[in-house]
Short mmCIF file of C-alpha atoms and ligand atoms in Angstrom, two decimals:
data_model
loop_
_atom_site.label_atom_id
_atom_site.label_comp_id
_atom_site.label_asym_id
_atom_site.label_seq_id
_atom_site.Cartn_x
_atom_site.Cartn_y
_atom_site.Cartn_z
CA VAL A 1 35.42 3.59 128.88
CA ILE A 2 33.15 5.79 131.23
CA ILE A 3 31.75 4.03 134.04
CA GLN A 4 29.08 5.26 136.50
CA SER A 5 30.38 5.09 140.24
CA GLU A 6 27.72 2.77 141.40
CA ASN A 7 28.50 0.32 138.68
CA LEU A 8 32.22 0.45 139.40
CA ILE A 9 31.38 -0.25 143.17
CA ARG A 10 29.23 -3.17 142.25
CA ILE A 11 31.70 -5.02 140.02
CA VAL A 12 34.42 -4.61 142.45
CA THR A 13 32.43 -5.55 145.56
CA GLN A 14 31.49 -8.81 143.70
CA THR A 15 35.26 -9.23 142.81
CA PHE A 16 36.31 -9.15 146.19
CA ALA A 17 33.46 -11.01 147.71
CA ASN A 18 34.21 -13.73 145.34
CA SER A 19 37.84 -13.64 146.38
CA GLY A 20 37.49 -14.27 150.03
CA CYS A 21 36.11 -11.02 151.61
CA SER A 22 32.88 -10.87 153.49
CA ASP A 23 30.16 -8.79 151.67
CA GLU A 24 30.51 -5.98 153.97
CA GLU A 25 34.37 -5.86 153.72
CA ALA A 26 34.10 -6.19 149.83
CA LEU A 27 31.58 -3.12 149.73
CA ARG A 28 34.09 -1.07 151.90
CA ILE A 29 36.97 -1.76 149.68
CA ALA A 30 35.14 -1.03 146.71
CA THR A 31 33.60 2.21 148.00
CA ARG A 32 36.95 3.48 149.18
CA LEU A 33 38.77 2.59 145.80
CA THR A 34 35.91 4.28 143.84
CA SER A 35 36.14 7.30 146.08
CA ALA A 36 39.63 7.81 145.03
CA ASN A 37 38.63 7.62 141.29
CA LEU A 38 35.74 10.05 142.26
CA THR A 39 38.31 12.69 143.61
CA GLY A 40 40.36 12.55 140.53
CA HIS A 41 43.27 10.21 142.07
CA ASP A 42 43.00 7.33 139.52
CA SER A 43 46.31 6.01 140.82
CA HIS A 44 44.82 5.15 144.03
CA GLY A 45 41.47 3.76 142.74
CA VAL A 46 40.00 0.73 141.12
CA LEU A 47 43.29 0.13 139.03
CA ARG A 48 44.59 -1.46 142.34
CA VAL A 49 42.12 -4.23 142.31
CA PRO A 50 44.28 -6.82 140.33
CA ARG A 51 47.11 -6.18 142.57
CA TYR A 52 45.03 -6.44 145.82
CA VAL A 53 43.67 -9.70 144.57
CA MET A 54 47.06 -10.96 143.83
CA TRP A 55 48.31 -9.86 147.46
CA MET A 56 45.36 -11.83 148.91
CA GLU A 57 46.61 -14.92 147.01
CA THR A 58 50.34 -14.44 148.23
CA GLY A 59 48.89 -13.65 151.88
CA ASP A 60 50.31 -10.01 151.88
CA LEU A 61 46.67 -8.88 152.50
CA VAL A 62 44.47 -10.59 154.89
CA PRO A 63 40.70 -10.13 154.73
CA GLY A 64 38.47 -9.90 157.88
CA ARG A 65 41.17 -8.54 160.18
CA THR A 66 40.30 -6.27 163.10
CA ILE A 67 43.23 -3.97 164.53
CA ASN A 68 45.03 -5.32 167.70
CA VAL A 69 45.55 -2.57 170.27
CA VAL A 70 48.98 -2.83 171.31
CA SER A 71 48.84 -0.05 173.97
CA GLN A 72 46.54 2.62 174.84
CA ASN A 73 46.11 5.49 177.29
CA GLU A 74 43.46 8.64 177.30
CA THR A 75 45.38 10.36 174.27
CA ILE A 76 47.77 7.86 172.52
CA ALA A 77 46.84 4.45 171.04
CA VAL A 78 49.18 2.02 169.10
CA VAL A 79 47.47 -0.32 166.94
CA ASP A 80 48.65 -3.26 164.66
CA GLY A 81 46.77 -3.79 161.30
CA LEU A 82 48.12 -7.28 160.92
CA GLN A 83 48.21 -6.80 157.25
CA GLY A 84 44.46 -6.45 157.07
CA PHE A 85 43.00 -4.39 154.18
CA GLY A 86 43.81 -0.71 154.84
CA GLN A 87 40.25 0.10 154.05
CA SER A 88 39.24 -2.06 157.24
CA VAL A 89 41.97 -1.75 159.64
CA GLY A 90 42.54 1.99 158.51
CA GLU A 91 38.95 2.76 159.03
CA GLN A 92 39.21 1.04 162.45
CA ALA A 93 42.21 3.10 163.51
CA VAL A 94 40.75 6.34 162.45
CA GLN A 95 37.49 5.61 164.25
CA LEU A 96 39.40 5.03 167.46
CA GLY A 97 41.31 8.22 167.18
CA ILE A 98 38.06 10.15 166.53
CA ASP A 99 36.45 8.51 169.41
CA MET A 100 39.37 9.40 171.58
CA ALA A 101 39.76 13.03 170.49
CA GLN A 102 36.02 13.53 170.98
CA LYS A 103 36.70 12.76 174.68
CA SER A 104 39.90 14.43 175.31
CA GLY A 105 40.18 17.04 172.81
CA LEU A 106 43.29 15.58 171.23
CA SER A 107 44.45 12.03 170.19
CA ILE A 108 47.31 10.32 168.49
CA VAL A 109 47.00 6.95 166.70
CA ALA A 110 50.06 5.05 165.54
CA LEU A 111 48.90 2.14 163.07
CA ARG A 112 51.43 -0.28 162.11
CA ASN A 113 51.33 -3.04 159.55
CA SER A 114 48.32 -1.96 157.58
CA GLY A 115 47.58 -3.03 153.88
CA HIS A 116 47.54 -0.24 151.56
CA LEU A 117 45.73 2.63 152.90
CA GLY A 118 44.71 4.04 149.67
CA ARG A 119 43.86 7.79 149.37
CA ILE A 120 44.94 9.18 152.71
CA GLY A 121 42.67 12.06 152.23
CA ASP A 122 39.60 9.65 152.90
CA TRP A 123 40.74 9.43 156.62
CA ALA A 124 40.98 13.06 156.86
CA GLU A 125 37.59 13.36 155.38
CA MET A 126 36.36 10.80 158.01
CA ALA A 127 37.47 13.01 160.76
CA ILE A 128 36.12 16.00 159.07
CA GLU A 129 32.72 14.52 159.29
CA GLU A 130 33.14 14.39 162.98
CA GLY A 131 34.19 18.01 163.22
CA LEU A 132 37.96 17.20 163.90
CA ILE A 133 41.17 18.41 162.34
CA SER A 134 43.55 15.73 161.47
CA ILE A 135 47.08 15.30 160.44
CA HIS A 136 48.54 12.24 158.95
CA PHE A 137 51.96 11.10 158.11
CA VAL A 138 52.34 7.89 156.09
CA ASN A 139 55.28 5.66 155.08
CA VAL A 140 55.32 2.61 152.66
CA ALA A 141 57.67 -0.19 153.81
CA GLY A 142 58.25 -2.66 150.89
CA SER A 143 58.24 0.04 148.44
CA VAL A 144 61.72 1.93 148.12
CA LEU A 145 61.36 4.20 145.20
CA VAL A 146 62.48 7.78 145.98
CA ALA A 147 65.97 9.04 146.11
CA PRO A 148 66.98 11.52 149.10
CA PHE A 149 67.93 14.94 147.99
CA GLY A 150 71.55 14.87 146.96
CA GLY A 151 71.37 11.00 146.36
CA ILE A 152 70.80 8.58 143.49
CA ASP A 153 69.74 5.33 145.07
CA ALA A 154 66.25 5.06 146.27
CA ARG A 155 65.70 5.27 150.06
CA MET A 156 62.20 6.11 150.69
CA ALA A 157 58.61 5.48 149.31
CA THR A 158 56.15 8.12 147.96
CA ASN A 159 55.17 9.00 151.67
CA PRO A 160 52.09 10.91 151.75
CA VAL A 161 51.20 13.79 154.19
CA THR A 162 47.61 14.90 154.69
CA ILE A 163 45.97 17.73 156.54
CA GLY A 164 42.32 17.99 157.03
CA VAL A 165 40.37 20.92 158.53
CA PRO A 166 36.60 21.01 158.84
CA MET A 167 34.78 24.42 158.23
CA GLY A 168 31.33 23.84 159.68
CA ASP A 169 28.90 23.49 156.87
CA LYS A 170 31.17 25.08 154.24
CA PRO A 171 33.47 22.83 152.03
CA PRO A 172 36.46 21.63 154.31
CA LEU A 173 40.04 22.22 153.67
CA LEU A 174 42.13 19.39 152.79
CA LEU A 175 45.77 18.92 151.65
CA ASP A 176 46.76 15.48 150.74
CA PHE A 177 49.84 14.60 148.54
CA ALA A 178 52.67 12.45 148.07
CA THR A 179 56.15 13.72 148.90
CA SER A 180 57.64 12.39 145.66
CA LEU A 181 57.52 14.49 142.46
CA VAL A 182 55.32 11.94 140.66
CA ALA A 183 53.44 8.55 141.84
CA GLU A 184 55.03 5.37 140.61
CA GLY A 185 51.64 4.76 138.71
CA LYS A 186 52.68 7.56 136.56
CA VAL A 187 56.26 6.19 135.66
CA MET A 188 54.57 2.95 134.74
CA VAL A 189 51.96 4.64 132.44
CA ALA A 190 55.00 6.55 130.74
CA ALA A 191 56.85 3.22 130.31
CA LYS A 192 53.84 1.81 128.68
CA GLY A 193 54.12 4.64 126.07
CA GLY A 194 51.50 6.77 127.81
CA LYS A 195 51.83 10.47 129.11
CA PRO A 196 55.39 11.39 129.42
CA LEU A 197 56.60 12.45 132.81
CA PRO A 198 57.14 15.99 133.83
CA GLU A 199 60.99 17.26 133.50
CA GLY A 200 63.18 16.11 135.96
CA SER A 201 60.75 13.48 137.77
CA LEU A 202 63.52 11.01 137.83
CA ILE A 203 67.26 10.69 138.52
CA ASN A 204 69.23 8.13 136.63
CA LYS A 205 72.24 5.83 137.83
CA ASP A 206 74.66 8.32 136.81
CA GLY A 207 73.06 11.28 138.70
CA ASP A 208 71.58 12.97 135.62
CA LEU A 209 67.91 14.20 135.79
CA THR A 210 65.71 12.57 133.16
CA THR A 211 62.00 11.64 132.35
CA ASP A 212 62.88 8.28 130.87
CA PRO A 213 61.33 5.35 133.05
CA VAL A 214 64.43 3.10 132.20
CA ALA A 215 66.11 5.08 134.91
CA LEU A 216 63.88 3.29 137.42
CA TYR A 217 62.91 -0.01 135.78
CA GLY A 218 65.70 -0.68 133.53
CA THR A 219 64.30 -2.36 130.44
CA PHE A 220 60.77 -2.12 130.92
CA ASP A 221 58.83 -5.43 130.14
CA ALA A 222 55.22 -4.89 130.68
CA ALA A 223 54.68 -8.69 130.79
CA ALA A 224 57.32 -9.14 133.34
CA GLY A 225 56.15 -6.35 135.54
CA ASP A 226 57.99 -3.71 137.25
CA GLY A 227 61.37 -4.79 137.76
CA ARG A 228 63.22 -2.07 139.53
CA ASP A 229 66.77 -2.60 138.31
CA GLY A 230 67.37 0.80 136.54
CA GLY A 231 69.82 2.05 139.44
CA GLY A 232 67.94 5.23 139.50
CA ALA A 233 64.90 6.75 141.29
CA ILE A 234 61.94 9.00 141.42
CA ARG A 235 62.90 12.36 142.98
CA ALA A 236 61.33 13.88 145.95
CA MET A 237 59.32 16.93 145.46
CA GLY A 238 60.72 20.46 146.70
CA ASP A 239 64.45 19.44 146.59
CA HIS A 240 65.64 19.30 150.09
CA LYS A 241 62.38 20.32 151.78
CA GLY A 242 60.13 17.38 150.19
CA SER A 243 63.06 15.01 150.77
CA GLY A 244 62.91 16.15 154.35
CA LEU A 245 59.38 15.73 154.69
CA ALA A 246 59.49 12.24 153.51
CA PHE A 247 62.35 11.33 155.66
CA MET A 248 60.30 12.61 158.70
CA CYS A 249 57.46 10.20 157.47
CA GLU A 250 59.79 7.33 157.89
CA MET A 251 60.49 8.52 161.37
CA LEU A 252 56.92 9.10 162.40
CA ALA A 253 55.03 6.62 160.36
CA GLY A 254 57.74 3.98 160.02
CA ALA A 255 60.04 4.05 163.22
CA LEU A 256 57.58 5.43 165.90
CA THR A 257 54.60 3.47 164.99
CA GLY A 258 56.82 0.13 164.98
CA GLY A 259 55.98 -0.68 161.52
CA GLY A 260 59.55 -0.28 160.36
CA CYS A 261 61.16 2.24 158.06
CA ALA A 262 61.61 1.73 154.30
CA ASP A 263 64.34 -0.95 153.39
CA VAL A 264 64.91 -3.48 150.71
CA GLU A 265 64.74 -6.44 152.67
CA THR A 266 61.03 -6.01 153.45
CA GLN A 267 59.41 -7.74 150.68
CA TYR A 268 55.86 -7.05 151.32
CA PHE A 269 54.03 -3.78 151.03
CA HIS A 270 52.61 -2.09 154.05
CA ASN A 271 51.66 1.20 155.30
CA GLY A 272 52.42 2.97 158.57
CA MET A 273 50.41 5.94 159.56
CA LEU A 274 50.81 8.31 162.38
CA SER A 275 47.60 10.31 162.89
CA ILE A 276 46.92 13.20 165.15
CA TYR A 277 43.16 14.36 165.81
CA ILE A 278 42.57 17.71 167.22
CA LYS A 279 38.97 19.12 168.25
CA PRO A 280 39.00 22.68 167.24
CA GLY A 281 36.28 23.46 169.91
CA GLU A 282 39.02 23.06 172.72
CA PHE A 283 40.93 26.06 171.50
CA GLY A 284 38.33 28.62 172.01
CA ASP A 285 34.92 29.67 170.15
CA GLN A 286 34.35 27.28 167.37
CA ASN A 287 32.39 29.66 165.10
CA GLN A 288 35.06 32.33 165.50
CA PHE A 289 37.47 29.77 164.26
CA VAL A 290 35.56 28.81 161.22
CA GLN A 291 34.71 32.50 160.45
CA ASP A 292 38.46 33.64 160.68
CA ALA A 293 39.45 30.67 158.52
CA LEU A 294 36.86 31.56 155.76
CA THR A 295 37.86 35.26 155.87
CA TYR A 296 41.47 34.16 155.19
CA VAL A 297 40.08 31.63 152.29
CA ASP A 298 38.26 34.39 150.60
CA TYR A 299 41.62 36.60 150.87
CA PHE A 300 43.90 33.82 149.73
CA LYS A 301 41.50 33.09 146.69
CA ALA A 302 41.24 36.76 145.83
CA ALA A 303 44.95 36.88 144.72
CA LYS A 304 45.38 37.77 141.16
CA PRO A 305 45.66 34.63 138.82
CA ALA A 306 49.17 34.04 137.55
CA LYS A 307 49.83 33.39 133.72
CA ASP A 308 48.03 30.24 132.38
CA PHE A 309 45.75 30.06 135.57
CA ASP A 310 42.06 30.98 135.74
CA GLU A 311 41.92 31.24 139.42
CA VAL A 312 43.41 30.35 142.94
CA LEU A 313 42.06 27.33 144.67
CA VAL A 314 42.61 26.27 148.32
CA PRO A 315 43.63 22.61 149.14
CA GLY A 316 40.77 20.13 148.52
CA GLU A 317 38.97 22.33 146.03
CA PRO A 318 40.04 20.54 142.95
CA GLU A 319 38.99 17.02 144.56
CA GLN A 320 35.55 18.56 145.42
CA ARG A 321 34.86 19.80 141.91
CA ARG A 322 36.04 16.72 140.26
CA ARG A 323 33.87 14.69 142.74
CA ALA A 324 30.65 16.42 141.62
CA ASP A 325 31.58 16.09 137.98
CA ARG A 326 32.45 12.45 137.97
CA LEU A 327 29.41 11.60 140.33
CA ALA A 328 27.10 13.30 137.62
CA ASN A 329 28.83 12.17 134.47
CA GLY A 330 30.93 9.07 135.36
CA ILE A 331 34.40 8.12 135.78
CA GLU A 332 36.74 7.75 132.79
CA ILE A 333 38.87 4.56 132.93
CA SER A 334 41.61 3.63 130.31
CA ASP A 335 40.91 0.65 128.15
CA ASP A 336 43.76 -1.20 129.34
CA GLY A 337 42.96 -0.34 133.07
CA TRP A 338 39.29 -1.64 132.42
CA GLN A 339 40.47 -4.72 130.81
CA ALA A 340 42.52 -5.64 133.86
CA ILE A 341 39.73 -5.04 136.21
CA ALA A 342 37.20 -6.98 134.01
CA ASP A 343 39.78 -10.02 133.89
CA CYS A 344 40.07 -10.09 137.49
CA ALA A 345 36.29 -9.91 138.08
CA ARG A 346 35.90 -12.62 135.42
CA GLN A 347 38.57 -14.90 137.09
CA SER A 348 36.72 -14.42 140.44
CA GLY A 349 33.53 -15.71 138.93
CA VAL A 350 31.50 -12.39 138.15
CA SER A 351 29.23 -13.12 135.09
CA GLU A 352 29.89 -11.75 131.70
CA ASP A 353 26.35 -9.99 131.96
CA ASP A 354 27.38 -8.25 135.23
CA ILE A 355 30.63 -7.21 133.54
CA ALA A 356 28.91 -6.03 130.48
CA ALA A 357 26.30 -4.36 132.47
CA ALA A 358 28.94 -2.13 134.09
CA THR A 359 29.69 -0.15 131.11
CA ALA A 360 26.34 -0.22 129.54
P1 LIG B 1 48.51 15.77 143.89
O1 LIG B 1 49.99 16.12 143.24
O2 LIG B 1 47.33 15.68 142.92
O3 LIG B 1 48.38 16.88 144.94
C1 LIG B 1 46.92 16.85 145.80
C2 LIG B 1 46.86 18.07 146.84
O4 LIG B 1 47.16 19.35 146.09
C3 LIG B 1 45.39 18.10 147.14
O5 LIG B 1 45.27 18.47 148.51
C4 LIG B 1 44.83 19.05 146.25
O6 LIG B 1 43.64 19.85 146.63
C5 LIG B 1 45.92 20.06 146.13
N1 LIG B 1 45.98 20.73 144.69
C6 LIG B 1 46.13 20.11 143.47
N2 LIG B 1 45.91 21.03 142.42
C7 LIG B 1 45.90 22.30 143.03
C8 LIG B 1 45.67 23.69 142.83
N3 LIG B 1 45.71 24.00 141.48
N4 LIG B 1 45.53 24.58 143.73
C9 LIG B 1 45.48 24.33 144.86
N5 LIG B 1 45.76 23.01 145.53
C10 LIG B 1 46.03 22.12 144.65
O7 LIG B 1 48.62 14.50 144.57
P2 LIG B 1 49.43 13.35 144.68
O8 LIG B 1 50.86 13.75 145.29
O9 LIG B 1 49.66 12.71 143.33
O10 LIG B 1 48.79 12.08 145.50
C11 LIG B 1 47.75 11.47 145.08
C12 LIG B 1 47.18 10.55 146.25
O11 LIG B 1 47.96 9.42 146.46
C13 LIG B 1 46.98 11.24 147.53
O12 LIG B 1 45.52 10.98 147.83
C14 LIG B 1 47.63 10.44 148.56
O13 LIG B 1 47.19 10.26 149.83
C15 LIG B 1 47.71 9.11 147.97
N6 LIG B 1 49.00 8.42 148.09
C16 LIG B 1 48.81 7.29 149.10
C17 LIG B 1 50.02 6.53 149.27
C18 LIG B 1 49.90 5.22 150.18
O14 LIG B 1 50.98 4.60 150.52
N7 LIG B 1 48.87 4.86 150.65
C19 LIG B 1 51.42 6.86 148.70
C20 LIG B 1 51.38 7.90 148.03
C21 LIG B 1 50.25 8.69 147.74
#
């Protein structure tokens, strides 16, 4: 089905408002999830709705939370998300970092115990809107899925790293990726008979590279959910380099924030995020910085395209193009995915008319 973004936001807002969130928080969650879909990162978009609602029922996600400031000086703040929605406590932590960096030129905010923070690029975009560079390291305690380089057993999560650089009135530069070769969502899609995984995405319990989701899940039972007893794992991107980057996310976003590193004992999902905010104007002439950066962007993009490529893109460009396209033409969601969202909306009390109107 193809759904316009405003219809998606409306249905998801109603679902969370009916499930115990305030109208304001429900709208915030719906807008952020839809924003991930708009940029093309469907694995972090509205497909998460049923799982979020389930986590509200189990108490793993708590509506209405405000960050608790554990400690703060001029440049450093340590804050606890208290298992609030990442869309709420994440936004508060990022706003704090922005306010501090506007005053002193630099700030570092350590966020622990946050509910799912979604697409981390959203947080860099918030800083970009205020003219700030930002760097984010994220870990995911309670979601051990990725093998270290040279190992078989999962020891890390998909630990994303994100860097955002504002370019004045020109499109910003935004690098935002998971350090695993593929997102878990993609393994699940493949397990259900969908798009096959790229070569070598997984390592099985015997240490062989494979594309077979059984390596991660054991025998996959869609009804029973994702038992992760295959004895294998997802591989980190870039061999020792990606594995090392993911490891450092555990150090910075897990150990340093106080949120904890990945381990099998942690039963509930929570993100840790170490964010650094930088005011470029503190480093010299702001206009000169943007001009130099844009000159380099042109030089970079002018590289002759390789075989099977039409052009060279800078980080953030694919998302900007997809957002323009999906805002104009709507967001495509698989029938299965939409059914799960509609069922969840229905169970929360959204009317059949409202559900039908979303896809009309
Ligand atoms: P991905 O593999 O699509 O990579 C995206 C990055 O690569 C972007 O910066 C994009 O601009 C750039 N890019 C893509 N194609 C390009 C091209 N042809 N030329 C130049 N640059 C290009 O992303 P991913 O690893 O699948 O991550 C998806 C999302 O998942 C991210 O937004 C991430 O923040 C999020 N995530 C969140 C969590 C969490 O716990 N909250 C965990 C993992 C991932």
